[in-house]
Amino acid sequence: MTPEKRADYWRANLRLLAVLLTIWFVVSYGFGIILVEPLNAISLGGYKLGFWFAQQGSIYTFVVLIFVYAANMNRLDKKFDVGEE
Amino acid sequence: MTPLDMWTYGVVGATFALYIGIAIWARAGSTGEFYVAGGGVHPVANGMATGADWMSAASFISMAGLIAFNGYGASVFLMGWTGGYVLLALLLAPYLRKFGKFTVPEFIGDRYYSQSARIVAVICLILASITYVIGQMKGIGVAFSRFLEVPYDTGLYIGMGIVAIYAVLGGMKGITYTQIAQYVVMIFAYTVPAVFISLNLTGNPLPQLGLGSEYIQNGVATGMSLLDKLDQVVTDLGFKEYTTQTMGNSLNMFAYTLSLMIGTAGLPHVIIRFFTVPKVRDARYSAGWALVFIALLYTTAPAVGAMARLNLMDTIQIGPIGSVEGNLLYDERPEWFKKWEETGLLQFEDKNGDGRIQYYNDADPEFAAEAESYGWAGNEMVKVDRDIMVLANPEIAGLPAWVIALVVAGGLAAALSTAAGLLLAISSAISHDLLKGVMMPKISEKNELMAGRVSMLVAIMVAGYLGLNPPGFAAGTVAIAFGLAASSLFPALMMGIFATRMNKAGAVAGMIAGITVTLLYVFQHKGIFFVPGTSFLMPEMGMGQDWFFGISPNAFGAVGAVVNFTVAIIVAKLTAPPPEHIQHLVEDVRIPRGAGEAGGH
């Protein structure tokens, strides 16, 4: 494996991390803490939206993020041919 | 013996028999089996075991109560203890699995080509894990003494005995399979009462949806959502509004959440669970499954907390506030009230001598004045322990005896599974890192396995001793353990993978600086080594309570982590780069190909 290919694989990985960690930050710290008050003006069923993100929504998003990460990394492993046999 | 006692002994006895059965079946025959369960655990099974490993007595017994009394403010625990898995899955687990060794300090020692880095990591690991395990030991003793009416210390000995059997015999292998069984017990015990209560209060069987549904009071739809109703009920009695009350300022909530997240990702007993799966791709998925199993409990907990709070308020305030008949007569209090009064978790004091219970917030001056005009003389529920929200929940909702028995077994499963995981992390750091790694590199595998078992036994006895004689700080320890892991291990591990240029001097200086700053801030508030009376807040110098931007000691791990990163980067810049073979090691860890079974060589 060439050093360039290695570097490309790592860059693609870091790009994926940047996207996923941005979402991770926005749903928890963003919607759940910083923007909680304005979001609470909106309701989701019987929930205030900001409260929902802090106690429910962020957790669901975290689960999805990890599976999206795993699926995308598997795809990258194949594309760059660095996966386990 | 009452039917409830029989159910409780029966269910707890059956689960213990199951754990011992698994221990005999899953004996460890090699160091590989003892440290990493032979590396052949299915990712979904490992996810389930991680869930049990992770969810401690604090999650099971105390968290819903924390939510019930802190409302929105308790979101820091919900987000912090789940969001950490995103960091773990994306930043650490797959790479550490690729590295393929037995322990966390071993990675730090190899990556930073230094025995001293490894020893510093062992010390940080033991500090964080011991603080954490004390809470579990207490949880075991408390669960036994409250439900089976055996003395606290007898309960603790029984718990120690059970852990000793499967952890000493089976090591990680025995622990893994008992944790899977414990997860199942725990999640049933948590969700069954929650489903019944949600059905009672909202007609929706899913607590996650029930919390956002319309409140049905005694079979009559109220036209109000449950949370709005709860907000109204608590604010009418002078308490803070449930859905908006905070825990400190926004910055404190931010730092608290961050500290718990980074700490979660840096706790060794969780990280080593990912050494047990066969491949790197398994480690990625396994983290996702772990969070699925954890989220089942963590998304139920907010419903349990809110509904238990509403039930409690409605039990006491039975009519309009201020009318004589509005408050429950003490003589007419329900059975569960009496039972929990005996344990001291609930305490009533008839301050105005009217024989009725007034439960309100007398610290709120406006409502206290109003209450006075009703002839109330102060809040009469002088103690409402937060643990009661889970422990008494099935009784408050009038559920059958077998459900109550299940909750007892669940609480014990939560405490035992976390204790076992922590004890393994401690004992493997001693037998593998200190003994084999530093003191006796030539030790044979057979002797190392024996040393592993002996250090496990010693760790259990030390933990038991600390559980019997808990240092004064035991109550607040769990959150501090996260701060310690966040400020020491996580940054060293992450930079070990993501910063090729990070070297020995930087990592060691970072770990020491991070954990020192965190410990100093904690000691400053809570006493040096938690000895009462030795706290050294200096308000006259601008160092009063939570002086650092209003951040509480429990939330300070995030600041410690920032200090760790900063110091490490500066020191690394000023010192020589790591040798070439280390840079190759980092490049190798970054790609999955070539991952073998986890091994010690």
XYZ file of C-alpha atoms in Angstrom:
686
model
C 0.000 0.000 0.000
C 1.408 3.379 -1.010
C 1.794 6.188 1.515
C -0.473 8.373 -0.659
C -3.266 5.818 -0.532
C -2.845 5.511 3.212
C -3.094 9.292 3.549
C -6.220 9.373 1.348
C -7.889 6.700 3.459
C -7.086 8.618 6.635
C -8.343 11.901 5.161
C -11.623 10.251 4.131
C -11.932 8.877 7.660
C -11.326 12.318 9.197
C -13.900 13.901 6.878
C -16.468 11.344 8.004
C -15.585 12.004 11.642
C -15.956 15.750 11.166
C -19.473 15.358 9.770
C -20.636 12.867 12.387
C -19.114 14.727 15.346
C -20.705 17.970 14.159
C -24.110 16.284 14.283
C -23.197 14.782 17.675
C -22.394 18.252 18.977
C -25.418 19.981 17.477
C -28.086 17.581 18.794
C -26.722 17.459 22.348
C -24.846 20.664 23.198
C -26.619 22.714 20.528
C -30.278 21.670 20.738
C -30.154 20.188 24.232
C -28.279 22.953 26.069
C -27.421 26.145 24.154
C -30.619 26.491 22.120
C -32.911 24.754 24.566
C -34.963 27.830 25.435
C -35.949 28.915 21.911
C -36.626 25.282 20.956
C -38.898 24.847 23.956
C -41.311 27.251 22.294
C -41.997 24.499 19.755
C -43.826 21.395 20.872
C -43.477 17.824 19.708
C -46.577 15.959 20.889
C -46.652 16.654 24.601
C -42.921 17.418 24.703
C -41.221 20.780 24.518
C -38.755 20.308 21.661
C -35.599 21.420 23.501
C -36.449 19.188 26.458
C -37.124 16.298 24.055
C -33.714 16.675 22.448
C -32.021 16.733 25.847
C -33.783 13.649 27.244
C -34.712 11.581 24.174
C -33.735 12.901 20.746
C -30.016 13.225 21.315
C -29.811 9.599 22.515
C -31.615 8.258 19.435
C -29.319 10.330 17.217
C -26.212 8.940 18.968
C -27.302 5.372 18.178
C -27.869 6.202 14.513
C -24.509 8.014 14.284
C -22.535 4.954 15.396
C -24.231 2.647 12.884
C -23.770 5.199 10.080
C -20.101 5.411 11.064
C -19.659 1.626 11.046
C -21.357 1.224 7.653
C -19.347 4.052 6.074
C -16.056 2.800 7.462
C -16.741 -0.637 6.047
C -17.352 0.980 2.675
C -14.089 2.944 2.953
C -12.202 -0.204 3.974
C -13.412 -1.889 0.780
C -12.763 1.105 -1.443
C -9.185 1.482 -0.238
C -8.734 -2.263 0.160
C -7.556 -2.050 3.751
C -10.232 -4.226 5.376
C -9.750 -7.482 7.160
C -9.809 -10.312 4.559
C -42.295 -14.987 55.513
C -44.583 -12.846 53.388
C -45.311 -13.743 49.749
C -43.153 -10.769 48.764
C -40.204 -12.147 50.728
C -40.663 -15.522 49.082
C -40.741 -13.971 45.631
C -37.683 -11.872 46.388
C -35.621 -14.757 47.775
C -36.785 -16.929 44.887
C -35.939 -14.494 42.089
C -32.641 -13.308 43.594
C -31.657 -16.912 44.406
C -32.455 -18.051 40.857
C -30.388 -15.278 39.268
C -27.449 -16.032 41.573
C -27.647 -19.738 40.713
C -27.589 -18.752 37.039
C -24.465 -16.598 37.499
C -22.661 -19.426 39.316
C -23.723 -21.912 36.657
C -22.244 -19.654 33.981
C -19.054 -19.305 36.046
C -18.533 -23.062 36.122
C -19.237 -23.380 32.401
C -17.015 -20.437 31.383
C -13.782 -21.155 33.243
C -10.698 -19.439 31.795
C -7.861 -21.716 30.680
C -5.397 -19.132 29.342
C -4.401 -15.516 29.891
C -6.169 -14.686 26.613
C -9.414 -16.045 28.025
C -8.824 -14.405 31.388
C -8.098 -10.907 29.981
C -10.174 -10.743 26.780
C -12.468 -13.820 26.823
C -10.348 -15.422 24.099
C -11.239 -12.629 21.665
C -14.203 -14.508 20.205
C -17.244 -12.677 21.559
C -19.973 -11.868 19.015
C -20.403 -8.077 18.555
C -24.072 -8.132 19.611
C -23.277 -10.259 22.669
C -20.430 -7.903 23.510
C -22.803 -4.970 23.116
C -25.135 -6.506 25.644
C -22.296 -7.284 28.050
C -21.046 -3.699 27.631
C -24.512 -2.438 28.516
C -24.442 -4.337 31.811
C -20.785 -3.460 32.412
C -21.637 0.156 31.901
C -24.983 0.553 33.670
C -24.158 0.573 37.330
C -26.164 0.689 40.506
C -26.166 4.460 39.978
C -27.840 4.150 36.568
C -30.338 1.581 37.759
C -31.283 2.840 41.200
C -30.346 6.508 41.402
C -30.669 8.020 37.935
C -34.465 8.106 37.671
C -34.540 9.796 41.074
C -31.965 12.342 39.922
C -34.196 13.047 36.938
C -37.347 13.186 39.084
C -35.934 15.922 41.298
C -33.755 17.768 38.779
C -36.044 17.617 35.758
C -34.398 19.086 32.703
C -31.186 19.648 34.687
C -30.618 15.888 34.857
C -30.251 15.806 31.069
C -26.511 16.111 31.657
C -26.500 12.496 32.873
C -28.681 11.241 30.035
C -26.637 12.896 27.284
C -23.290 12.488 29.023
C -23.565 8.783 29.728
C -24.766 7.960 26.193
C -22.935 10.522 24.030
C -19.622 9.164 25.292
C -20.254 6.059 23.211
C -20.092 8.126 20.027
C -16.603 9.284 21.055
C -15.626 5.762 22.042
C -16.870 4.243 18.773
C -15.441 6.910 16.467
C -12.197 7.812 18.197
C -10.930 4.871 20.239
C -12.539 1.425 20.120
C -11.677 0.262 16.562
C -8.076 1.460 16.811
C -7.403 0.002 20.221
C -8.902 -3.278 18.995
C -6.558 -3.164 15.999
C -3.619 -2.638 18.322
C -4.691 -5.940 19.829
C -3.296 -5.987 23.352
C -4.861 -6.905 26.684
C -5.011 -3.651 28.654
C -5.306 0.112 28.292
C -1.979 0.968 30.008
C -0.296 -1.494 27.648
C -1.313 0.640 24.658
C -0.093 3.787 26.382
C 3.212 2.117 27.332
C 3.865 0.851 23.793
C 2.645 3.927 21.949
C 4.699 6.251 24.132
C 7.647 3.790 24.240
C 7.938 4.231 27.962
C 7.454 2.160 31.089
C 6.850 5.338 33.063
C 3.952 6.315 30.771
C 2.554 2.828 31.361
C 2.889 3.177 35.134
C 1.263 6.636 35.135
C -1.604 5.122 33.133
C -1.922 2.268 35.649
C -2.135 4.781 38.496
C -4.789 6.861 36.690
C -6.720 3.662 35.893
C -6.653 2.456 39.486
C -7.673 5.888 40.856
C -10.663 6.122 38.524
C -11.728 2.482 38.893
C -11.442 2.297 42.693
C -13.520 5.447 43.183
C -16.104 3.873 40.932
C -16.138 0.404 42.506
C -16.850 1.732 46.016
C -20.234 2.964 44.786
C -21.043 -0.502 43.406
C -20.118 -2.245 46.643
C -22.356 0.151 48.536
C -25.149 -0.541 46.041
C -24.904 -4.292 46.684
C -24.993 -3.858 50.476
C -27.896 -1.416 50.292
C -29.989 -3.598 47.963
C -29.566 -6.579 50.254
C -30.242 -4.725 53.458
C -33.328 -2.915 52.200
C -35.076 -5.816 50.575
C -33.953 -9.000 52.248
C -33.615 -7.497 55.703
C -30.131 -8.925 56.109
C -27.503 -6.609 57.617
C -25.588 -4.383 55.199
C -22.273 -6.187 55.761
C -23.764 -9.674 55.306
C -25.242 -8.487 52.014
C -21.878 -7.159 50.962
C -20.140 -10.474 51.798
C -22.702 -12.412 49.747
C -22.177 -10.045 46.802
C -18.386 -10.293 47.094
C -18.660 -14.080 47.194
C -20.728 -14.242 44.015
C -18.408 -11.897 42.105
C -15.382 -13.799 43.384
C -16.705 -17.096 42.050
C -17.217 -16.014 38.466
C -14.546 -13.342 38.170
C -11.723 -15.400 39.686
C -12.643 -18.607 37.875
C -13.629 -17.157 34.544
C -11.888 -13.777 34.301
C -13.195 -11.799 31.337
C -14.790 -14.943 29.882
C -16.893 -15.621 32.964
C -17.656 -11.914 33.379
C -18.787 -11.539 29.757
C -21.370 -14.301 29.888
C -22.680 -13.367 33.327
C -22.957 -9.752 32.172
C -25.157 -10.860 29.281
C -27.469 -12.646 31.730
C -27.345 -9.639 34.056
C -28.307 -7.287 31.244
C -31.428 -9.309 30.523
C -32.431 -9.363 34.208
C -31.739 -5.653 34.537
C -33.631 -4.456 31.478
C -36.714 -6.531 32.341
C -36.642 -5.240 35.878
C -36.450 -1.656 34.668
C -38.920 -1.661 31.798
C -41.741 -3.849 33.193
C -42.756 -1.411 35.963
C -42.215 1.513 33.574
C -44.622 0.029 31.008
C -47.327 -0.517 33.633
C -46.955 2.979 35.033
C -46.974 4.591 31.602
C -50.121 2.621 30.764
C -51.718 3.806 34.012
C -50.954 7.461 33.560
C -51.230 7.913 29.804
C -52.722 4.770 28.255
C -49.567 4.417 26.158
C -47.514 1.294 26.901
C -44.240 2.769 25.619
C -42.771 4.989 28.352
C -40.788 6.965 25.738
C -44.062 7.985 24.063
C -46.086 8.070 27.271
C -43.896 10.858 28.600
C -45.047 12.986 25.674
C -48.722 11.959 25.868
C -51.885 13.229 27.452
C -52.211 12.715 31.192
C -55.058 10.462 32.304
C -55.964 10.991 35.944
C -57.861 8.115 37.570
C -59.180 6.998 34.198
C -60.305 10.486 33.102
C -58.498 12.302 30.283
C -57.312 15.689 31.502
C -56.694 17.333 28.150
C -53.203 18.219 29.329
C -49.908 16.601 28.453
C -48.219 14.721 31.267
C -45.222 17.066 31.318
C -47.400 20.197 31.338
C -49.388 18.708 34.196
C -46.204 17.913 36.091
C -44.896 21.447 35.512
C -48.143 22.796 36.905
C -48.290 20.490 39.928
C -44.741 21.243 41.048
C -44.813 24.992 40.415
C -48.145 25.274 42.284
C -46.300 24.009 45.343
C -43.365 26.360 44.938
C -40.945 23.910 43.290
C -39.040 24.807 40.152
C -40.705 24.095 36.816
C -39.792 20.512 35.873
C -39.019 20.905 32.191
C -36.882 24.029 32.556
C -35.078 23.733 35.905
C -31.324 23.635 35.327
C -28.269 22.304 37.092
C -26.091 25.362 37.592
C -25.627 27.720 34.677
C -25.521 26.683 31.019
C -21.735 26.540 31.059
C -21.836 24.155 34.016
C -24.324 21.921 32.195
C -22.133 22.044 29.115
C -18.976 21.153 31.049
C -20.774 18.481 33.098
C -22.079 16.766 29.963
C -18.683 16.989 28.291
C -16.932 15.627 31.367
C -19.256 12.612 31.534
C -18.935 11.987 27.786
C -15.143 12.097 27.703
C -14.994 10.128 30.935
C -17.265 7.444 29.496
C -14.997 7.066 26.497
C -11.922 6.952 28.737
C -13.052 4.445 31.360
C -10.821 1.369 31.020
C -13.397 -1.213 32.089
C -15.552 -0.184 29.131
C -12.676 0.071 26.645
C -11.368 -3.436 27.391
C -14.766 -4.894 26.502
C -13.956 -3.996 22.875
C -10.794 -6.125 22.997
C -13.008 -9.211 23.203
C -14.515 -9.066 19.691
C -12.841 -10.876 16.762
C -12.318 -7.977 14.320
C -12.003 -4.210 13.942
C -15.306 -3.997 12.080
C -16.913 -5.918 14.944
C -15.608 -3.323 17.396
C -17.343 -0.558 15.398
C -20.710 -2.328 15.287
C -20.399 -3.591 18.817
C -20.233 -0.023 20.137
C -23.461 0.699 18.272
C -25.155 -2.351 19.778
C -23.906 -1.410 23.225
C -25.568 1.973 22.866
C -28.807 0.378 21.619
C -28.977 -1.720 24.779
C -28.045 1.232 26.965
C -30.524 3.539 25.226
C -33.361 1.125 26.050
C -32.847 1.968 29.714
C -31.724 5.571 29.249
C -34.742 6.620 27.203
C -37.058 4.888 29.704
C -35.489 6.600 32.715
C -36.866 10.114 31.958
C -40.374 8.641 31.881
C -39.817 6.737 35.126
C -38.504 9.895 36.793
C -41.282 12.220 35.653
C -44.081 9.739 36.299
C -42.807 8.763 39.735
C -42.582 12.442 40.684
C -46.150 13.068 39.511
C -47.402 9.984 41.386
C -45.652 11.112 44.545
C -47.064 14.649 44.375
C -50.568 13.352 43.624
C -50.417 10.867 46.480
C -49.825 13.628 49.004
C -51.628 16.623 47.506
C -54.991 14.958 46.933
C -57.119 18.068 46.510
C -56.917 21.822 45.893
C -53.948 23.551 47.476
C -54.936 25.405 50.617
C -58.204 23.587 51.297
C -58.175 21.462 54.452
C -59.047 18.253 52.617
C -56.397 18.976 49.994
C -53.685 17.173 51.907
C -53.460 13.478 52.691
C -54.167 12.467 56.283
C -51.019 10.921 57.765
C -53.091 8.048 59.184
C -54.373 7.270 55.702
C -50.965 7.056 54.082
C -50.498 4.053 51.781
C -48.655 0.851 52.731
C -45.541 1.642 50.684
C -45.234 4.959 52.489
C -45.071 3.137 55.831
C -42.590 0.585 54.532
C -40.177 3.206 53.211
C -40.529 5.273 56.371
C -39.125 2.295 58.265
C -36.002 2.325 56.103
C -35.539 6.044 56.702
C -35.777 6.931 53.013
C -38.996 8.820 53.677
C -39.429 11.003 56.767
C -42.471 12.909 57.865
C -42.698 15.493 60.620
C -46.073 17.023 61.464
C -44.893 20.591 61.906
C -48.308 22.270 62.173
C -49.877 19.389 64.090
C -52.897 18.974 61.800
C -52.318 15.270 61.139
C -52.064 15.940 57.408
C -49.034 15.897 55.148
C -47.883 19.113 53.491
C -45.184 18.602 50.895
C -44.022 21.839 49.279
C -40.957 23.969 48.697
C -40.575 26.133 51.788
C -37.311 27.546 50.452
C -39.299 29.542 47.889
C -40.123 32.761 49.794
C -43.201 33.648 47.755
C -44.876 30.294 48.148
C -43.756 29.941 51.772
C -45.696 33.111 52.566
C -48.777 31.779 50.776
C -48.420 28.463 52.618
C -48.346 30.279 55.926
C -51.758 31.759 55.182
C -53.081 28.169 54.855
C -51.728 27.364 58.304
C -48.821 25.334 56.979
C -45.686 25.489 59.084
C -43.036 24.276 56.687
C -42.427 21.313 54.395
C -43.325 18.195 56.341
C -41.697 15.633 54.043
C -38.350 16.287 55.671
C -36.704 13.506 53.711
C -37.538 12.074 50.302
C -34.527 10.032 49.205
C -34.130 10.084 45.443
C -33.426 6.331 45.257
C -36.999 5.717 46.287
C -38.183 6.725 42.832
C -37.049 3.391 41.400
C -37.142 1.218 44.504
C -40.707 2.063 45.505
C -42.015 2.631 42.002
C -43.709 -0.782 41.570
C -45.424 -0.431 44.937
C -46.569 3.119 44.244
C -48.119 1.850 41.019
C -49.644 -1.122 42.834
C -47.805 -3.788 40.828
C -47.663 -7.454 41.938
C -44.984 -8.898 44.229
C -43.037 -10.605 41.451
C -42.344 -7.240 39.806
C -40.938 -5.880 43.063
C -38.765 -8.994 43.384
C -37.551 -8.445 39.838
C -36.496 -4.877 40.660
C -34.381 -6.184 43.551
C -32.698 -8.734 41.289
C -32.184 -5.993 38.662
C -30.522 -3.632 41.118
C -28.185 -6.404 42.252
C -27.416 -7.372 38.647
C -26.537 -3.756 37.836
C -24.170 -3.444 40.786
C -22.565 -6.894 40.368
C -21.948 -6.558 36.623
C -20.270 -3.158 36.900
C -18.241 -4.201 39.926
C -16.960 -7.283 38.073
C -15.928 -5.239 35.027
C -14.102 -2.684 37.162
C -12.365 -5.383 39.187
C -11.132 -7.034 36.002
C -9.737 -3.715 34.739
C -7.930 -3.236 38.057
C -6.601 -6.784 38.366
C -5.396 -6.985 34.763
C -3.565 -3.672 35.201
C -1.813 -5.187 38.207
C -1.024 -8.675 36.887
C -0.408 -7.775 33.234
C 0.962 -4.220 33.337
C 2.784 -4.061 36.640
C 3.791 -7.679 37.207
C 4.435 -9.009 33.712
C 5.080 -5.683 32.012
C 7.386 -4.034 34.530
C 8.531 -6.341 37.302
C 8.734 -9.903 35.925
C 8.739 -9.852 32.111
C 9.777 -13.529 32.011
C 6.815 -14.841 33.992
C 5.245 -17.930 32.355
C 1.704 -17.797 31.033
C 0.517 -20.255 33.661
C 1.951 -18.159 36.467
C 0.571 -14.948 34.973
C -2.892 -16.522 34.896
C -2.460 -17.469 38.545
C -1.270 -13.928 39.321
C -4.351 -12.591 37.514
C -6.624 -14.693 39.720
C -4.794 -13.670 42.892
C -4.899 -9.965 42.068
C -8.605 -10.324 41.271
C -9.161 -11.832 44.711
C -7.157 -9.063 46.379
C -9.018 -6.391 44.399
C -12.353 -7.870 45.536
C -11.220 -7.791 49.152
C -9.976 -4.193 48.911
C -13.228 -3.138 47.248
C -15.190 -5.000 49.914
C -13.213 -3.326 52.668
C -13.908 0.093 51.151
C -17.571 -0.860 50.795
C -17.711 -1.729 54.509
C -15.827 1.400 55.567
C -16.812 3.825 52.845
C -14.703 6.961 52.936
C -16.919 9.955 53.606
C -17.025 10.893 49.967
C -18.644 7.687 48.675
C -21.881 9.401 47.719
C -20.440 11.704 45.113
C -17.739 9.398 43.834
C -19.165 8.090 40.604
C -19.196 11.459 38.874
C -15.647 12.097 40.093
C -14.421 8.798 38.595
C -15.546 10.131 35.219
C -13.684 13.362 35.773
C -10.499 11.443 36.548
C -10.783 9.235 33.455
C -11.677 12.229 31.285
C -8.721 14.301 32.429
C -6.083 11.555 32.255
C -6.647 8.536 30.016
C -8.901 9.767 27.208
C -6.581 12.508 25.882
C -3.529 10.224 26.003
C -5.365 7.501 24.099
C -6.863 9.827 21.517
C -3.624 11.650 20.768
C -1.885 8.282 20.599
C -4.024 7.509 17.552
C -4.722 10.894 15.978
C -1.468 12.789 16.588
C 1.543 11.020 15.091
C 3.784 13.714 16.507
C 2.705 13.157 20.140
C 5.638 11.848 22.156
C 6.458 10.352 25.534
C 7.183 13.624 27.346
C 3.991 15.248 26.054
C 1.706 12.362 26.973
C 3.131 11.877 30.472
C 3.096 15.611 31.236
C -0.461 15.869 29.898
C -1.798 12.989 31.979
C -0.163 14.248 35.155
C -1.265 17.855 34.591
C -4.851 16.867 33.723
C -5.471 14.567 36.668
C -3.674 16.895 39.106
C -5.703 19.947 38.147
C -8.923 17.940 38.410
C -8.022 16.418 41.775
C -6.966 19.814 43.150
C -10.283 21.408 42.209
C -12.205 18.473 43.705
C -10.097 18.491 46.892
C -10.459 22.245 47.172
C -14.239 21.803 47.359
C -14.552 18.479 49.152
C -11.426 18.246 51.294
C -7.946 16.852 50.688
C -8.526 13.164 49.914
C -12.087 13.952 50.955
C -11.131 14.319 54.600
C -13.833 16.579 56.066
C -12.655 19.998 57.155
C -9.648 20.132 54.836
C -11.334 21.882 51.938
C -9.508 25.055 51.029
C -11.856 27.344 49.165
C -10.583 30.909 49.321
C -13.539 33.210 48.703
C -11.456 36.258 49.651
C -9.190 35.510 46.681
C -12.068 34.943 44.297
C -11.965 31.181 44.819
C -15.345 30.476 46.423
C -17.821 27.696 45.654
C -17.617 26.706 41.954
C -15.287 29.669 41.388
C -14.085 28.575 37.972
C -16.846 30.086 35.791
C -19.502 28.423 37.961
C -18.308 24.921 37.090
C -18.931 22.357 39.836
C -16.223 19.847 40.885
C -18.188 16.981 39.318
C -18.110 18.776 35.975
C -14.443 19.725 36.157
C -13.119 16.703 34.245
C -13.825 18.560 31.000
C -11.484 21.359 32.094
C -8.918 18.749 33.184
C -9.091 17.184 29.727
C -8.489 20.559 28.058
C -5.489 21.104 30.353
C -4.212 17.631 29.456
C -4.475 18.273 25.698
C -2.888 21.718 25.964
C 0.044 20.703 28.150
C 0.702 17.594 26.044
C 0.746 19.532 22.774
C 3.046 22.269 24.098
C 5.489 19.822 25.701
C 5.531 17.630 22.580
C 6.368 20.667 20.430
C 9.339 21.500 22.616
C 10.759 17.973 22.745
C 12.042 15.472 20.183
C 9.495 13.691 17.956
C 8.784 10.019 18.676
C 11.161 7.489 17.049
C 10.358 6.246 13.569
C 9.068 2.818 14.589
C 6.401 4.525 16.725
C 5.218 6.559 13.749
C 4.880 3.259 11.860
C 2.972 1.793 14.768
C 0.483 4.680 14.603
C 0.059 4.267 10.852
C -0.523 0.576 11.341
C -3.164 1.121 14.032
C -5.081 3.374 11.662
C -5.905 0.671 9.128
C -7.899 -2.454 9.983
C -5.950 -4.931 7.822
C -3.802 -7.350 9.737
C -5.701 -7.278 13.010
C -5.046 -10.554 14.775
C -6.543 -11.924 17.923
C -5.817 -9.756 20.934
C -2.602 -11.033 22.451
C -0.136 -10.076 25.120
C 3.064 -10.103 23.083
